CSV table of C-alpha atoms in Angstrom, one decimal:
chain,number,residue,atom,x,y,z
A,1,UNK,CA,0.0,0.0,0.0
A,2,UNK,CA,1.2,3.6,-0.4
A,3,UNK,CA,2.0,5.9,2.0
A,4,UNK,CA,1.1,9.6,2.4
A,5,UNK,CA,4.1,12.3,0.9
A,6,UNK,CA,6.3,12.8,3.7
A,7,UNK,CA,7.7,16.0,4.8
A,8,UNK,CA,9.8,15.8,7.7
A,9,UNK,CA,12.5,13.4,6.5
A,10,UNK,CA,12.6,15.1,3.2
A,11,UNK,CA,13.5,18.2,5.2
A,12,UNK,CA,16.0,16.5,7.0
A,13,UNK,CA,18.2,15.5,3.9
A,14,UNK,CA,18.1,18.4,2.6
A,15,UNK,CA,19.4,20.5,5.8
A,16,UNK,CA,22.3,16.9,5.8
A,17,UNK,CA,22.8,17.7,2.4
A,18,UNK,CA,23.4,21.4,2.4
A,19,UNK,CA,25.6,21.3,5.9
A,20,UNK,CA,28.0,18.7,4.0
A,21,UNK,CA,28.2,21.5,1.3
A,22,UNK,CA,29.1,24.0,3.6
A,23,UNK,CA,31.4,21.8,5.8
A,24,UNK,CA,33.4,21.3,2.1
A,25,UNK,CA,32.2,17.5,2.6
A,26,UNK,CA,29.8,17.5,-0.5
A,27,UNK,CA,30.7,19.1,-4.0
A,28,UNK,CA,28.5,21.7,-4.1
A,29,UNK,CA,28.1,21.4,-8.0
A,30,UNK,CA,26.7,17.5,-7.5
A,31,UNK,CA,24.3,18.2,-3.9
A,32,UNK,CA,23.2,21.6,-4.4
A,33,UNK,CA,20.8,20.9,-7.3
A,34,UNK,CA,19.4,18.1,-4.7
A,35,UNK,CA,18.9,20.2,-2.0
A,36,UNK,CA,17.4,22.6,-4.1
A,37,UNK,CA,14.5,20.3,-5.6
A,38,UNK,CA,14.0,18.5,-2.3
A,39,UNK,CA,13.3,22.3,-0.8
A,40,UNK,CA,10.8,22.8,-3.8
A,41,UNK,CA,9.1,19.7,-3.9
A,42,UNK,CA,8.5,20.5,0.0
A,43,UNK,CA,7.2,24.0,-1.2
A,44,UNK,CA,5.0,22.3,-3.9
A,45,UNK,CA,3.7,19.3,-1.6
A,46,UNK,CA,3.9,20.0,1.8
A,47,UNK,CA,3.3,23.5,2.2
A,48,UNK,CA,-0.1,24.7,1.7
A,49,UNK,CA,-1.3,28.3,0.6
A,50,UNK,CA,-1.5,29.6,4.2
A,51,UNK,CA,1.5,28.5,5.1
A,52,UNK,CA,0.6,25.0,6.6
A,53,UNK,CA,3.4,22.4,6.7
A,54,UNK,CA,1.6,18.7,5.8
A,55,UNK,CA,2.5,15.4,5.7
A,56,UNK,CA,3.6,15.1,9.1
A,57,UNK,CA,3.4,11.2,11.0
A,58,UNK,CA,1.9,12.3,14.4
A,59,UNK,CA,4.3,10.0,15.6
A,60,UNK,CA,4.8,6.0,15.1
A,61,UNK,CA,6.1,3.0,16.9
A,62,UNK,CA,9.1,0.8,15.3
A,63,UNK,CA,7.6,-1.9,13.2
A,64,UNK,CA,8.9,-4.6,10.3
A,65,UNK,CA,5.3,-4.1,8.7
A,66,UNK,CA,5.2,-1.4,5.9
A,67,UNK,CA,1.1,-1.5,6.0
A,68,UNK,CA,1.6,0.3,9.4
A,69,UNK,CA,3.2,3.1,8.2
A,70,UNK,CA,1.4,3.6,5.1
A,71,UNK,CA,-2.0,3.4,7.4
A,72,UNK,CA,-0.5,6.1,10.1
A,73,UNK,CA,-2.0,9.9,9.7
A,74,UNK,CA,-0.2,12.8,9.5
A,75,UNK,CA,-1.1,16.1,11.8
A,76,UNK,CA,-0.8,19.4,10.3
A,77,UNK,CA,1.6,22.0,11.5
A,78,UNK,CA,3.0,19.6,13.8
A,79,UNK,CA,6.5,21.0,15.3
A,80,UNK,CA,8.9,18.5,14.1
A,81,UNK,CA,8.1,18.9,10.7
A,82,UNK,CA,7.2,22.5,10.6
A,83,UNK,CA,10.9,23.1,12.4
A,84,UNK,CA,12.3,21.2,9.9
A,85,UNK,CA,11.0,22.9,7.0
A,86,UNK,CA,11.8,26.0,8.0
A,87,UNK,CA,15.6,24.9,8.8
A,88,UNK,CA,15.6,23.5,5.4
A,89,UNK,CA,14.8,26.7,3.4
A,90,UNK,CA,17.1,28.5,5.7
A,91,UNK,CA,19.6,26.5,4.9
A,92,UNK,CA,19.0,26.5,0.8
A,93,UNK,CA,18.9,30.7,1.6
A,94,UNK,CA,22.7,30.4,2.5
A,95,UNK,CA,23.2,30.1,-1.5
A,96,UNK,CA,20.9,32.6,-3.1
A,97,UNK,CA,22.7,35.8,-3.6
């Protein structure tokens, strides 16, 4: 079964993603263009009109079953995801000019 689009860890790849840049880890050339459609993917699909951060677990247990996670809900707005969205298009900001 399919899950919902998920925001959160999306978010935190891209903030990994663009720290290894920074830190000279990552080539900027190869990453960048990752971090950038990971941030606007999250723009498109997880960030509503108003400003509402979606696709959010409101939180899970650790199972082998992937039917449980595809069957959890998601809360909107909920502060580990909404954090981490934020974080991630400050991060991307760090490279507009």
């Amino acid at each position: 079964s399919m899950s919902y689009l998920e925001t959160s860890c999306t978010a935190i790849f891209s903030i990994a993603l663009s720290r290894g840049i920074r830190a000279g880890i990552l080539e900027k050339e190869r990453y960048l263009p990752v971090v950038e459609k990971a941030v606007c993917g999250l723009l498109k699909y997880s960030v509503d009109e108003c400003g509402d951060v979606t696709g959010v677990c409101k939180g899970s247990g650790c199972k082998d079953d992937p039917n449980y996670y595809a069957q959890l809900e998601t809360i909107k707005n909920d502060d580990h995801g909404t954090g981490m969205v934020l974080r991630a298009l400050f991060e991307l900001s760090k490279y507009l000019d």
